[in-house]
Amino acid sequence: MARVYNFNPGPSTLPLSALEKAKEELIDYQGTGMSIMEASHRAPEYDKIHNDAQALMRELMNIPDNYRILFLGGGASTQFAMIPMNFIPENGSADYVITGSWAKKALKEANIIAKGNIAATSEPDKFNHIPTREELQLDPNAAYVHITTNNTIAGTQYQTFPDVKDKPLLADMSSDILSKKIDVSKFSLIYAGAQKNLGPAGVTVVIIDDHFAAGAREDIPTMLSYGTHIEKNSLFNTPPVFPIYMVNLVLEWVKAQGGVDKIESINKQKADLVYQTIDESDGYYRCPVRKDSRSWMNAVMRLPNEELEKSFIAKAKNEGLHGLKGHRSVGGIRISMYNAMPLEGVEKLTEFMKSFKQEN
Ligand SMILES: *Cc1c(COP(=O)(O)O)cnc(C)c1O
């Protein structure tokens, strides 16, 4: 069996140890005579997985006690709608920082439900940077400020989070959760679809401050109310049992690596290597992103022409380097190097970049 280096942007590579453990336990989960997929979500075996995953998440991200950790269905995209439904009051609005396609989708939902203000946007610059705090125009009446910490398509990432004073700060961290140390207490709500850094698609993790949650509206459908899931510890209905089981295995892997500190230092090495290779290529590889906004998770770049880009992707694939095609909306090359991408994969890729440049 040959596993490739998988640079897919999402769903994306998972730690081999997590996949192997799942394989081992797939048809007989710890002597129960059935798969965890076939077990009741009220059974003690599942209960332990559910609670272990929450406890590990709390430990690894240093999440304070006044935050709940939820496992919901519907992807990060459902959060785009749930957030304004729950937190924008009648005739109210919320502020959105527009740094890419996902931020725009979040804003669109806010505008369907209530009113979303554009606090700042880098769209006129093709999303090549993260607006600074000084550039944000916050509405004093806005219910919250929403940011997208890593922009998976544009290849940008917040290096520091904006201080929005007394406003609740909410973040879509789908593509950089658990990739570096963050201060959770700065946020009222964090959400992330699992399929980039946490596990397979099918579960979305929501980390929410109790006090903030207490102010949610109640005139909304039961399944779309955070209160429902907080009250029932994400067991109001059948949760995505198997994805949560996988998330737990991925979190165990993170802990075994040495926790988020260690993961962060490896992620920095990977990103430094990629950007250094781009910057030292005499303009052969060009990263359109401003240096102060470059993402450690998704590096985007262009080659001298589209023919060469096509050839780069095909030849890389022959070398066991998969998933490097840029998003269809922007083209070019995208190097997604989430937590589970080992340093060796990025070393192999940067060696390939150098030899491809030589040959072409
Ligand atoms: C992938 C991604 C999403 C979409 O997540 P779904 O779970 O597919 O809804 C949202 N936001 C960001 C930043 C993403 O990278």
XYZ file of C-alpha atoms and ligand atoms in Angstrom:
375
model
C 0.000 0.000 0.000
C 1.354 3.419 -0.939
C -0.147 6.414 0.801
C 0.426 9.645 -1.105
C 1.204 13.068 0.313
C -2.282 14.510 0.196
C -2.417 18.304 -0.095
C -6.195 18.375 -0.579
C -7.820 21.562 0.779
C -10.726 19.763 2.446
C -11.643 17.073 3.137
C -7.962 16.576 3.689
C -5.269 14.299 4.988
C -5.767 12.567 8.340
C -3.148 11.148 10.699
C -2.364 7.572 9.659
C -2.477 6.406 13.281
C -6.098 7.606 13.575
C -7.095 5.795 10.377
C -5.367 2.616 11.495
C -7.039 2.668 14.900
C -10.429 3.166 13.215
C -9.713 0.260 10.863
C -8.735 -1.973 13.736
C -11.905 -1.118 15.673
C -14.274 -0.864 12.722
C -16.225 -4.095 12.929
C -15.846 -4.846 16.634
C -15.521 -1.770 18.794
C -13.578 -2.734 21.935
C -15.188 -6.137 22.342
C -18.796 -4.954 21.988
C -19.315 -7.207 18.970
C -20.454 -4.284 16.839
C -19.091 -1.204 15.124
C -19.399 2.115 16.950
C -21.507 3.086 13.902
C -24.028 0.445 14.929
C -24.090 1.304 18.625
C -26.690 3.467 20.332
C -25.708 7.073 20.782
C -27.048 6.624 24.340
C -24.775 3.622 25.035
C -21.957 4.029 27.587
C -19.326 3.233 24.910
C -20.431 6.170 22.810
C -20.915 8.401 25.823
C -17.263 7.945 26.700
C -16.120 8.898 23.169
C -18.349 11.994 23.217
C -17.085 13.157 26.586
C -13.450 12.235 25.886
C -13.480 14.260 22.655
C -14.853 17.290 24.518
C -12.327 16.905 27.338
C -9.397 16.555 24.926
C -10.538 19.571 22.940
C -10.758 21.567 26.184
C -7.318 20.439 27.301
C -5.551 20.952 23.968
C -7.055 24.398 23.271
C -7.021 25.451 26.918
C -10.750 26.252 26.739
C -11.993 27.980 29.915
C -14.718 26.352 32.038
C -17.363 28.887 31.058
C -17.362 27.602 27.451
C -19.440 24.701 26.083
C -18.110 22.466 23.307
C -20.787 21.299 20.849
C -20.738 18.692 18.075
C -23.306 19.638 15.446
C -24.312 18.533 11.968
C -24.786 20.707 8.896
C -21.190 21.814 8.342
C -19.709 25.237 8.977
C -22.192 26.506 6.375
C -25.123 25.909 8.732
C -23.334 28.037 11.336
C -23.412 30.904 8.829
C -27.207 30.929 9.337
C -27.476 29.752 12.948
C -25.312 32.589 14.252
C -27.455 35.477 12.952
C -30.661 33.563 13.787
C -29.590 33.207 17.398
C -27.747 36.441 17.997
C -29.077 39.309 15.897
C -31.999 40.906 17.733
C -35.162 42.178 16.047
C -34.197 45.058 13.700
C -30.568 44.621 14.664
C -27.419 43.957 12.655
C -23.963 42.391 12.931
C -20.515 43.305 11.570
C -18.656 41.067 9.114
C -15.039 41.337 8.019
C -14.923 40.149 4.422
C -11.667 38.359 3.697
C -12.765 35.728 1.180
C -15.471 33.516 -0.258
C -16.400 31.889 3.043
C -16.773 35.256 4.781
C -19.034 36.378 1.923
C -21.177 33.295 2.360
C -21.498 34.007 6.079
C -22.521 37.605 5.301
C -25.093 36.419 2.775
C -26.861 34.343 5.417
C -26.816 37.250 7.885
C -28.536 39.356 5.236
C -31.208 36.731 4.637
C -32.044 36.584 8.323
C -31.384 40.172 9.420
C -28.728 42.687 8.413
C -24.993 42.167 7.970
C -22.681 45.194 7.826
C -19.389 45.047 5.970
C -16.909 46.242 8.611
C -14.072 45.980 6.086
C -13.372 44.087 2.895
C -10.222 43.147 0.989
C -12.258 42.085 -2.060
C -11.113 45.066 -4.212
C -7.554 43.723 -3.698
C -8.645 40.190 -4.609
C -8.528 39.214 -0.929
C -4.722 39.440 -0.866
C -4.571 40.589 2.767
C -6.328 40.734 6.123
C -7.645 44.227 6.975
C -5.960 45.778 10.021
C -7.875 46.741 13.160
C -7.602 50.424 12.103
C -9.393 49.626 8.843
C -12.434 48.142 10.579
C -15.504 50.323 10.735
C -17.520 48.835 13.526
C -21.164 49.711 14.014
C -21.749 50.588 17.684
C -25.127 48.838 17.485
C -23.882 45.625 15.892
C -24.660 42.464 17.865
C -21.244 40.931 17.179
C -18.196 41.011 14.910
C -17.608 37.987 12.673
C -14.207 37.063 11.219
C -12.804 34.140 9.197
C -9.432 33.375 10.767
C -7.979 31.457 7.807
C -9.141 31.989 4.255
C -8.824 28.608 2.646
C -9.242 29.808 -0.944
C -7.361 33.141 -0.832
C -4.517 31.771 1.306
C -4.617 34.465 3.983
C -4.690 34.159 7.770
C -4.977 36.493 10.742
C -1.605 36.853 12.503
C -3.230 38.700 15.401
C -6.908 38.980 16.175
C -8.597 42.393 16.220
C -9.442 43.841 19.610
C -13.128 44.709 19.264
C -13.459 45.880 22.878
C -16.868 45.143 24.343
C -18.263 43.502 21.190
C -18.555 39.719 21.035
C -15.993 38.374 18.559
C -17.130 35.314 16.564
C -14.870 33.281 14.308
C -15.049 30.719 11.558
C -11.882 28.682 12.256
C -12.749 25.815 9.907
C -9.347 25.737 8.261
C -6.977 26.648 11.086
C -8.488 25.413 14.336
C -5.890 23.650 16.508
C -3.059 24.736 14.186
C -1.574 27.216 16.650
C -2.119 28.406 20.187
C -4.955 30.891 20.540
C -6.617 32.654 23.465
C -10.145 31.232 23.372
C -11.334 33.797 25.943
C -11.076 36.527 23.280
C -13.962 34.899 21.414
C -17.621 34.498 22.259
C -18.081 31.758 19.681
C -15.696 29.701 17.540
C -16.846 27.187 14.942
C -15.129 24.792 12.580
C -16.221 22.133 10.136
C -14.066 19.129 11.038
C -12.820 18.172 7.590
C -9.628 20.257 7.503
C -7.859 19.954 10.842
C -10.087 17.832 13.047
C -11.401 14.763 11.265
C -13.780 13.748 8.503
C -16.683 15.825 7.170
C -19.967 15.469 9.025
C -19.379 17.182 12.338
C -18.915 20.850 13.160
C -17.331 21.854 16.443
C -18.768 24.922 18.168
C -17.064 26.464 21.199
C -19.399 28.936 22.831
C -19.261 31.199 25.889
C -22.095 30.458 28.316
C -22.843 34.127 28.976
C -23.020 34.903 25.286
C -25.205 31.837 24.650
C -27.589 32.941 27.383
C -28.474 36.000 25.298
C -29.607 33.954 22.285
C -33.084 34.355 20.830
C -35.661 31.717 21.589
C -38.057 32.287 18.693
C -36.246 29.925 16.355
C -36.582 26.268 15.355
C -35.402 23.803 18.005
C -32.564 22.238 16.010
C -31.188 25.652 15.035
C -31.044 26.961 18.592
C -27.705 26.744 20.400
C -29.646 26.498 23.650
C -31.057 23.101 22.616
C -27.615 21.629 22.041
C -26.088 23.196 25.129
C -28.894 21.873 27.315
C -28.609 18.342 25.893
C -24.779 18.260 25.559
C -25.144 17.792 21.752
C -27.335 14.725 22.317
C -30.736 16.270 21.622
C -30.911 14.125 18.499
C -28.518 11.533 17.051
C -25.170 13.252 16.708
C -22.744 12.361 13.872
C -21.361 9.481 15.903
C -18.675 8.192 13.554
C -17.187 11.622 12.669
C -17.055 12.455 16.400
C -15.299 9.135 17.036
C -12.753 10.090 14.354
C -12.310 13.580 15.840
C -11.501 11.933 19.157
C -8.807 9.812 17.474
C -7.342 12.883 15.762
C -7.274 14.761 19.079
C -5.471 11.807 20.680
C -2.920 12.051 17.885
C -2.461 15.799 18.509
C -1.847 15.090 22.179
C 0.628 12.314 21.368
C 2.526 14.719 19.081
C 3.089 16.988 22.073
C -0.044 19.122 21.886
C -0.799 22.343 20.048
C 2.601 23.912 20.928
C 4.415 21.188 19.053
C 1.945 21.181 16.162
C 2.369 24.959 15.896
C 6.140 24.734 15.635
C 5.904 22.077 12.909
C 3.290 24.133 11.053
C 5.612 27.135 11.169
C 8.500 25.068 9.770
C 6.298 23.787 6.944
C 5.016 27.259 6.034
C 8.504 28.828 6.266
C 9.861 26.191 3.923
C 7.140 26.751 1.323
C 7.264 30.553 1.373
C 11.068 30.567 1.371
C 11.047 28.333 -1.709
C 8.595 30.705 -3.407
C 10.530 33.845 -2.415
C 13.874 32.435 -3.534
C 12.605 31.359 -6.965
C 13.443 34.686 -8.675
C 9.798 35.274 -9.465
C 9.179 31.858 -11.038
C 6.706 31.093 -8.255
C 4.628 34.088 -7.191
C 2.477 34.295 -4.083
C -0.151 37.023 -4.559
C -0.732 37.328 -0.794
C 0.754 40.214 1.201
C 3.555 38.964 3.472
C 1.796 40.085 6.648
C -1.249 37.950 5.797
C 0.215 34.681 4.503
C -1.534 31.540 5.669
C 0.333 28.685 7.334
C -2.412 26.317 6.243
C -2.984 27.151 2.560
C -0.189 28.703 0.491
C -1.358 29.896 -2.922
C 0.960 30.606 -5.824
C 1.102 31.169 -9.561
C 3.626 29.970 -12.138
C 4.670 31.957 -15.247
C 1.665 30.613 -17.193
C -1.307 28.259 -16.957
C 0.319 25.596 -19.125
C 3.143 25.305 -16.616
C 0.638 25.192 -13.765
C -1.151 22.253 -15.386
C 2.129 20.485 -15.965
C 3.228 21.198 -12.347
C 0.066 19.610 -10.967
C 0.350 16.537 -13.208
C 4.058 15.949 -12.580
C 3.675 16.482 -8.840
C 0.953 13.852 -8.819
C 3.311 11.391 -10.504
C 5.708 12.034 -7.625
C 3.032 11.184 -5.048
C 2.178 14.828 -4.282
C -1.601 15.088 -4.691
C -4.263 17.797 -4.416
C -2.282 20.886 -5.449
C -4.767 22.457 -7.844
C -5.921 25.935 -6.802
C -9.606 26.597 -6.153
C -11.558 26.833 -9.408
C -12.486 30.452 -8.636
C -8.849 31.628 -8.498
C -6.785 29.033 -10.411
C -3.071 28.503 -9.834
C -1.603 26.216 -7.207
C -2.723 25.774 -3.610
C -0.560 23.956 -1.086
C -2.776 22.891 1.810
C -0.597 21.789 4.715
C -2.938 21.127 7.608
C -1.821 19.609 10.912
C -1.751 16.037 9.618
C 0.591 16.869 6.705
C 4.029 15.764 7.907
C 7.100 17.978 7.455
C 8.538 15.304 5.128
C 5.641 15.862 2.716
C 6.415 19.570 2.504
C 10.145 18.872 2.153
C 9.420 16.553 -0.747
C 7.155 19.178 -2.321
C 9.692 22.006 -2.032
C 12.392 19.778 -3.543
C 9.978 19.067 -6.373
C 9.342 22.827 -6.791
C 13.066 23.460 -7.187
C 13.596 20.709 -9.737
C 10.465 21.646 -11.683
C 11.752 25.208 -11.970
C 15.156 23.942 -13.191
C 13.543 21.775 -15.843
C 11.038 24.352 -17.034
C -14.331 24.550 4.240
C -14.764 25.825 4.886
C -16.124 26.091 5.159
C -17.244 25.187 4.703
O -17.444 24.169 5.570
P -18.674 23.115 5.372
O -18.457 22.242 6.561
O -18.442 22.426 4.067
O -19.936 23.855 5.408
C -16.419 27.260 5.813
N -15.473 28.130 6.193
C -14.159 27.908 5.930
C -13.142 28.906 6.360
C -13.777 26.751 5.283
O -12.480 26.528 5.017
